[in-house]
XYZ file of C-alpha atoms in Angstrom:
526
model
C 120.592 117.100 113.225
C 117.917 114.737 113.884
C 116.425 112.213 111.340
C 113.156 114.163 111.041
C 114.882 117.259 110.513
C 117.435 115.766 108.135
C 114.895 114.111 105.835
C 112.774 117.316 105.654
C 116.066 119.080 104.449
C 116.934 116.465 102.053
C 113.145 116.907 100.577
C 113.567 120.738 100.473
C 117.064 120.528 98.452
C 116.855 117.350 96.391
C 117.382 117.119 92.945
C 114.295 117.323 90.731
C 114.484 114.799 88.352
C 111.461 112.876 86.633
C 111.704 109.234 85.151
C 109.767 106.477 84.201
C 112.032 103.736 84.838
C 113.399 102.148 88.067
C 116.180 104.038 90.010
C 118.790 101.244 88.229
C 118.327 99.998 84.799
C 120.937 97.226 84.098
C 123.409 99.179 86.507
C 122.718 102.792 84.814
C 121.482 105.093 87.313
C 118.954 107.712 86.154
C 120.818 110.370 84.256
C 123.885 108.172 83.608
C 127.332 108.932 84.710
C 127.402 112.104 82.721
C 124.175 113.759 84.702
C 125.112 117.440 85.443
C 125.556 118.599 89.006
C 122.831 121.125 89.790
C 125.131 123.046 92.452
C 128.791 122.273 91.739
C 131.655 122.835 93.917
C 134.072 125.462 92.892
C 134.384 127.529 89.884
C 132.824 126.882 86.465
C 134.746 128.221 83.616
C 133.508 131.405 81.915
C 131.439 131.401 78.695
C 134.450 132.789 76.854
C 136.644 129.670 77.052
C 133.782 127.410 76.207
C 132.921 125.679 72.786
C 129.701 123.656 72.206
C 129.723 122.307 68.676
C 129.861 118.987 66.458
C 131.886 117.549 63.914
C 130.967 115.176 60.968
C 131.353 111.551 61.534
C 130.778 108.566 59.223
C 127.642 106.565 60.048
C 129.653 103.393 59.495
C 133.458 103.508 59.934
C 133.649 100.039 58.371
C 131.566 100.139 55.495
C 134.818 100.213 52.872
C 133.243 103.049 51.321
C 130.079 101.662 50.732
C 128.106 103.635 53.244
C 129.196 107.164 52.796
C 126.583 108.860 55.193
C 127.306 110.878 57.835
C 126.013 112.476 61.171
C 126.772 115.211 63.541
C 128.222 114.376 66.647
C 128.285 116.827 69.841
C 131.275 117.802 71.530
C 132.417 120.498 74.521
C 135.638 122.156 74.476
C 137.180 124.308 77.413
C 140.399 126.312 76.626
C 140.879 128.215 79.379
C 144.168 126.586 80.663
C 145.777 125.288 77.204
C 149.081 125.919 76.851
C 150.246 125.530 73.455
C 153.965 125.355 74.260
C 153.504 121.950 76.006
C 150.392 120.922 73.871
C 148.624 118.700 76.403
C 145.000 117.756 75.707
C 142.707 115.896 78.159
C 139.716 114.176 76.579
C 136.651 112.939 78.765
C 134.916 110.254 76.851
C 131.116 110.403 77.036
C 129.028 107.321 77.659
C 125.677 106.220 78.515
C 123.951 109.688 78.294
C 123.484 113.006 76.651
C 126.281 115.518 76.826
C 123.633 118.589 76.161
C 124.613 122.033 77.503
C 122.100 121.665 80.295
C 123.032 117.922 80.982
C 126.873 116.787 81.323
C 129.222 119.726 80.573
C 130.443 119.483 84.182
C 133.269 117.412 83.358
C 134.960 120.216 81.334
C 133.096 123.492 82.984
C 133.343 122.824 86.649
C 136.740 123.382 87.557
C 137.076 121.278 90.864
C 136.197 117.908 88.766
C 139.379 115.762 89.235
C 140.196 115.915 85.391
C 139.658 119.921 85.364
C 142.250 120.497 88.432
C 144.894 118.454 86.261
C 144.143 120.510 83.215
C 144.604 123.707 84.998
C 147.984 122.584 86.757
C 149.394 120.949 83.472
C 148.017 123.671 80.998
C 145.834 120.958 79.279
C 142.782 121.794 76.910
C 139.918 119.794 78.060
C 137.108 118.171 75.762
C 134.129 115.795 76.028
C 132.528 113.974 73.324
C 129.321 112.467 73.005
C 128.692 108.592 72.496
C 126.678 107.694 69.414
C 123.267 106.873 69.815
C 122.928 108.695 73.280
C 122.456 112.159 72.181
C 119.003 113.498 70.688
C 117.404 112.780 67.410
C 119.260 115.607 65.647
C 122.547 114.377 66.853
C 122.257 110.601 66.048
C 123.898 108.371 63.367
C 120.516 107.187 61.836
C 117.747 109.587 63.463
C 116.010 106.616 65.063
C 116.607 103.434 67.141
C 115.215 100.560 65.251
C 117.042 97.259 65.993
C 118.492 97.743 62.610
C 119.664 101.150 63.354
C 121.216 100.172 66.569
C 123.379 97.728 64.627
C 125.777 100.614 64.167
C 125.845 101.278 68.212
C 129.000 98.983 68.917
C 132.234 99.421 70.760
C 134.237 99.385 67.518
C 132.241 102.079 66.071
C 132.567 104.328 69.467
C 136.262 103.798 69.385
C 136.316 104.743 65.723
C 134.322 107.951 66.507
C 136.826 108.749 69.118
C 140.124 108.341 66.839
C 138.260 110.579 64.031
C 137.292 113.123 66.771
C 140.823 113.331 68.050
C 141.978 113.684 64.149
C 139.222 116.423 63.246
C 140.267 118.354 66.780
C 143.816 118.304 65.966
C 143.248 119.964 62.752
C 140.952 122.246 63.892
C 142.142 123.834 67.018
C 145.970 122.303 67.249
C 147.099 122.353 63.561
C 150.795 123.194 64.454
C 151.014 122.154 68.023
C 151.466 118.588 67.790
C 149.241 117.960 70.571
C 149.661 114.977 73.038
C 146.153 113.453 74.276
C 145.103 111.525 77.250
C 141.718 109.840 77.307
C 139.678 109.988 80.617
C 136.504 107.745 81.475
C 134.588 106.295 84.480
C 132.401 103.262 84.405
C 131.394 102.168 80.722
C 133.135 105.230 79.334
C 136.242 104.014 81.569
C 136.391 100.806 79.585
C 136.322 102.915 76.465
C 139.272 104.868 77.579
C 141.119 101.600 78.072
C 139.874 99.753 74.790
C 140.753 103.182 72.873
C 144.265 102.965 74.294
C 144.778 99.240 73.494
C 143.302 99.578 69.671
C 144.918 102.980 68.791
C 147.682 103.466 70.749
C 149.341 106.028 68.396
C 146.460 108.548 69.153
C 147.165 109.194 72.950
C 150.096 109.050 75.501
C 148.238 107.054 78.250
C 144.644 106.418 79.586
C 142.507 106.817 82.940
C 140.051 104.161 83.386
C 138.080 104.544 86.425
C 135.764 101.779 88.075
C 135.650 100.150 84.488
C 134.251 96.714 83.979
C 136.523 95.609 81.088
C 135.912 92.030 81.956
C 132.447 92.013 80.390
C 130.363 89.333 81.584
C 126.608 88.120 81.423
C 125.389 86.859 84.665
C 127.219 89.060 86.857
C 125.590 88.144 90.305
C 128.637 89.105 91.974
C 127.240 92.508 91.923
C 124.481 91.766 94.520
C 127.421 89.847 96.471
C 129.493 92.887 96.619
C 126.461 95.081 97.282
C 125.567 93.165 100.459
C 129.311 93.119 101.506
C 129.250 96.859 101.431
C 126.198 97.105 103.683
C 127.189 94.566 106.035
C 130.567 96.266 106.142
C 128.903 99.366 107.330
C 126.652 97.324 109.555
C 126.145 93.726 109.836
C 122.567 94.034 111.390
C 121.680 96.338 108.469
C 122.396 93.438 106.052
C 120.338 91.275 108.430
C 117.331 93.617 108.083
C 117.375 93.559 104.380
C 117.526 90.019 104.441
C 114.569 89.379 106.758
C 112.471 92.325 104.413
C 113.220 90.297 101.163
C 112.263 86.887 102.894
C 108.952 88.584 103.936
C 108.670 90.359 100.505
C 108.835 87.087 98.716
C 106.132 85.350 100.892
C 103.673 88.414 100.398
C 104.282 88.692 96.673
C 103.240 85.145 96.002
C 100.622 85.076 98.753
C 97.534 86.170 96.712
C 96.041 89.226 94.824
C 94.985 90.572 98.283
C 98.453 90.788 99.517
C 99.812 92.018 96.328
C 97.306 94.990 96.691
C 98.796 95.688 100.232
C 102.373 95.755 98.494
C 101.122 98.192 96.025
C 99.872 100.537 98.790
C 102.848 100.190 100.797
C 105.152 100.953 98.400
C 103.218 103.762 96.603
C 103.251 101.623 93.395
C 101.673 103.332 90.426
C 99.908 100.173 89.046
C 98.790 96.854 90.324
C 100.743 93.603 89.822
C 99.694 91.932 86.535
C 98.275 88.540 87.659
C 98.241 87.342 84.205
C 102.325 87.709 84.102
C 102.776 87.165 87.864
C 106.537 85.842 87.345
C 107.746 88.917 85.247
C 105.456 91.340 87.405
C 106.965 90.309 90.389
C 110.425 90.193 88.961
C 110.342 93.865 88.218
C 108.975 94.834 91.402
C 112.076 93.190 93.225
C 114.349 94.721 90.417
C 112.927 97.802 91.350
C 113.202 97.605 95.171
C 117.023 95.945 94.662
C 117.509 98.760 92.447
C 117.600 101.320 95.205
C 120.088 99.532 97.216
C 122.047 99.331 93.968
C 121.917 103.117 93.425
C 122.634 104.076 96.962
C 125.413 101.686 97.337
C 127.224 102.396 93.908
C 127.933 105.871 94.691
C 128.077 105.851 98.374
C 130.480 108.115 100.025
C 131.237 110.293 97.082
C 131.237 113.584 95.628
C 129.018 113.031 92.812
C 126.406 115.695 93.563
C 124.355 117.330 96.228
C 122.503 113.903 97.198
C 125.802 111.663 97.939
C 128.007 114.579 99.389
C 125.001 115.398 101.824
C 124.395 111.831 102.910
C 122.791 109.607 100.608
C 124.707 106.525 101.004
C 125.207 103.190 102.852
C 125.595 104.503 106.321
C 122.522 106.928 106.115
C 120.534 104.085 104.687
C 121.517 101.756 107.285
C 120.630 103.962 110.171
C 117.194 103.787 108.849
C 116.991 100.146 108.298
C 118.583 99.626 111.925
C 115.958 101.941 113.567
C 113.152 99.638 115.062
C 110.968 102.369 116.081
C 110.365 103.115 112.442
C 108.626 99.909 112.140
C 108.912 96.370 110.984
C 111.636 95.558 108.260
C 109.364 96.076 105.252
C 108.439 99.427 106.495
C 112.008 100.437 106.775
C 113.017 99.343 103.273
C 109.961 101.644 102.080
C 111.720 104.536 104.256
C 114.877 103.871 102.574
C 113.224 104.135 99.020
C 111.639 107.385 100.229
C 114.885 108.952 101.327
C 116.540 108.015 98.068
C 113.312 109.758 96.031
C 113.727 112.616 98.317
C 116.730 113.446 96.338
C 115.542 112.225 93.070
C 111.745 112.620 92.943
C 109.441 110.193 91.115
C 107.231 111.006 88.162
C 103.605 111.157 89.154
C 104.250 110.768 92.724
C 104.518 106.958 92.566
C 106.739 103.990 91.682
C 106.582 102.185 88.015
C 105.203 98.695 88.565
C 104.648 97.573 85.019
C 106.834 95.447 83.167
C 104.817 95.662 79.852
C 104.595 99.495 80.245
C 108.524 99.665 80.818
C 108.892 97.356 77.525
C 106.377 99.753 75.705
C 108.168 102.847 76.933
C 111.544 101.773 75.876
C 110.096 100.280 72.605
C 109.668 103.693 71.156
C 112.385 104.040 68.355
C 111.548 107.605 67.435
C 113.880 109.209 70.042
C 111.455 111.290 71.530
C 113.300 112.573 74.929
C 116.721 111.583 76.419
C 115.656 109.009 78.915
C 114.129 107.054 76.196
C 117.132 107.227 74.244
C 119.566 106.761 76.565
C 117.824 103.768 78.317
C 116.817 101.921 74.989
C 120.766 102.448 73.922
C 122.257 100.883 77.179
C 119.962 98.013 77.324
C 121.032 97.416 73.677
C 124.669 97.367 74.348
C 124.010 94.877 77.558
C 122.123 92.497 75.032
C 124.826 92.625 72.591
C 128.212 93.297 73.945
C 128.286 94.052 77.426
C 125.928 91.953 79.514
C 126.689 93.253 83.113
C 123.176 92.037 84.053
C 123.151 92.600 87.706
C 121.416 89.394 88.747
C 120.916 87.978 92.456
C 121.781 83.989 91.105
C 124.466 84.323 93.564
C 121.706 82.137 95.723
C 119.320 82.340 98.580
C 121.963 82.550 101.416
C 122.097 86.402 100.036
C 120.360 89.129 101.380
C 118.497 89.959 98.358
C 117.650 86.409 98.022
C 116.921 84.850 94.089
C 114.292 87.814 93.116
C 115.972 89.007 90.270
C 117.269 86.140 88.056
C 118.927 86.221 84.547
C 115.718 85.300 82.672
C 114.490 88.868 83.685
C 117.243 90.768 81.612
C 117.260 88.060 78.780
C 113.689 88.549 78.171
C 114.225 92.268 77.838
C 116.498 91.685 74.855
C 113.769 89.629 73.222
C 111.078 91.825 74.096
C 112.781 95.109 72.951
C 114.523 94.065 69.924
C 113.203 90.643 68.229
C 113.243 87.161 68.916
C 116.862 86.436 67.515
C 118.356 88.621 70.714
C 118.283 85.508 72.608
C 120.462 84.665 75.790
C 122.564 82.331 73.882
C 123.284 85.077 71.379
C 124.214 87.678 74.219
C 126.729 84.902 75.889
C 128.277 84.643 72.434
C 128.372 88.394 71.631
C 129.979 89.278 74.905
C 132.537 86.524 74.701
C 133.665 87.900 71.429
C 134.144 91.254 73.073
C 136.028 89.925 76.048
C 138.379 87.854 73.578
C 138.740 90.568 71.294
C 140.047 93.293 74.125
C 141.266 90.535 76.571
C 138.868 91.471 79.405
C 140.658 91.829 82.815
C 143.229 88.718 82.409
C 144.708 89.745 78.984
C 144.477 93.177 78.528
C 147.135 94.623 76.096
C 147.206 98.386 76.347
C 150.139 100.371 77.834
C 150.109 103.340 80.090
C 146.750 102.815 81.772
C 145.464 103.454 85.392
C 142.817 101.175 86.621
C 141.395 102.385 89.834
C 138.538 100.864 91.533
C 136.791 101.305 94.773
C 136.531 98.630 97.568
C 132.993 99.764 97.896
C 132.147 99.455 94.443
C 130.016 96.445 93.063
C 131.563 96.638 89.781
C 134.833 95.710 90.947
C 134.932 91.915 90.114
C 134.728 92.800 86.799
C 137.749 95.346 86.785
C 141.391 94.971 85.683
C 143.398 94.326 89.006
C 146.580 92.916 87.792
C 149.530 95.159 87.427
C 151.398 94.771 84.392
C 154.588 96.701 84.996
C 156.232 96.126 81.327
C 153.387 98.053 79.950
C 153.039 100.359 82.510
C 149.473 99.291 83.554
C 148.678 100.042 87.358
C 145.368 98.553 88.869
C 144.589 98.838 92.627
C 141.411 99.134 94.917
C 140.461 102.508 96.997
C 139.733 101.431 100.198
C 136.383 102.806 101.425
C 135.179 104.312 98.078
C 132.631 103.448 95.683
C 132.118 103.744 92.122
C 134.310 106.449 90.337
C 134.940 108.174 93.467
C 138.373 109.453 92.120
C 136.746 111.581 89.337
C 134.851 113.871 91.693
C 135.872 117.231 93.367
C 138.247 116.233 96.128
C 137.337 117.275 99.840
C 139.276 117.486 103.111
C 137.202 114.714 104.512
C 137.997 112.365 101.584
C 139.341 108.977 102.991
C 143.370 108.996 102.789
C 143.054 106.289 100.303
C 140.933 108.268 97.945
C 143.695 111.263 98.342
C 146.425 108.885 97.655
C 144.379 107.368 94.628
C 144.294 110.989 92.864
C 147.965 111.347 93.680
C 148.876 108.082 92.253
C 147.040 108.831 89.093
C 148.708 112.226 89.017
C 151.894 110.783 88.960
C 151.222 108.520 86.192
C 149.887 111.585 84.238
C 153.232 113.435 84.929
C 155.365 110.692 83.912
C 153.292 109.820 80.568
C 153.115 113.919 79.391
C 156.858 114.229 80.234
C 157.735 111.158 78.177
C 155.822 112.386 75.504
C 156.778 115.710 75.785
C 160.430 114.602 75.285
C 159.484 112.790 71.931
C 157.544 116.132 71.075
C 160.204 118.245 71.417
C 162.859 116.011 69.907
C 160.660 115.579 66.844
C 160.243 119.377 66.917
C 163.751 119.865 66.741
C 164.466 117.867 63.596
C 162.050 119.985 61.742
């Protein structure tokens, strides 16, 4: 298919999703990992097997009884494959996005998703539970997102939610079954899966932690380094084009108002550059442009949705960038961005270009819509426990230059949450999390899989060292990106990805078998 026809086809069948934010905000794509697939591969479970409900949770699990307030936490349950004789239950941990009926039930309804194929094979019930402060206002611990309220958005609270969720589900659906639970998660939920196994080992038999960045880190310039590596692996000349384009863009961005006006026109920006806050305005522009290359790389070659399974990835981007007939390097960068937006159409037909408006939008504490809720909550978590700032602080030698420094992210914490949320505070809090859970170097859980992709820019924060004594298995899946093992399998998948799914499957089989032996033994004593 010719490039013109291909882009036309992309425009006709792209996913309609309006937004006000850049394509990536602190590593979180538009819609988050749980975003629904509008055209899933394979069958979806019938309504009669699906439950969409909620449970009552404590607002604060650690108040020692001084805070008895409660909230409603949503969950989804698919009973289609459940075999009470074995009592297996799989839990997909929700992350940085809503799991409403129209957004995110794919993990427990679409039967081709990897976890669901195993649920069918092993006879397991399947659940997904929503993360606190990522659901709608009616399903929120407080009903607002003020800084004081968000202090209840912590890893510890989220893990306690999961423990209570499993306890309540056992009582509600499996009162006599002695169920055996396995947790699943990808990206941040993958970290939660690993941390839950480490914190509450009595609740589960094992955990799958796909593409998880358990080694929380503040100035993660390794993301940009790994992103460059992917583009250069596909095409070294492609990386050179990006580098020359960014070098030219830096010159033009600081070459006066007239030059910036031309950039506004060329990049179809909604707003002028703010000359009164020029440094921040230019940083915001570059974070947006860099974000397109992040989004394309982070999910390249996977089977996440129609976009990625039909060509949105680094090879297609490099085909555009290496095509000199399309124009100069900057023009080709714009065409790559247009290519991305043909799948994820931009709100109002133009790209946001105002840092002040960005801050104003996500300073809304009233929880008006899913985008505002999820983005504000995610930035809060990066400011207080996760870090994960995808800076370009690796140096001017990189293809993205030094265009997105650490202070760009640090200033957001102060601007959104208050003057006490300084960079020093973020470093201190993130270090506490890494010490508490062991990071990648001193993880203490047992029966855990840590698959990561060799194209995944998060890989340097993942767990990489096997611990046979604890049955912890970590490895890189060659030629795959973020969370690729979680999505529906295809015949065209890399052999390494096929092998990875089999490797996880074999661990699952062993964990379940070992737990079943204990379960049957305890049953025999009764």
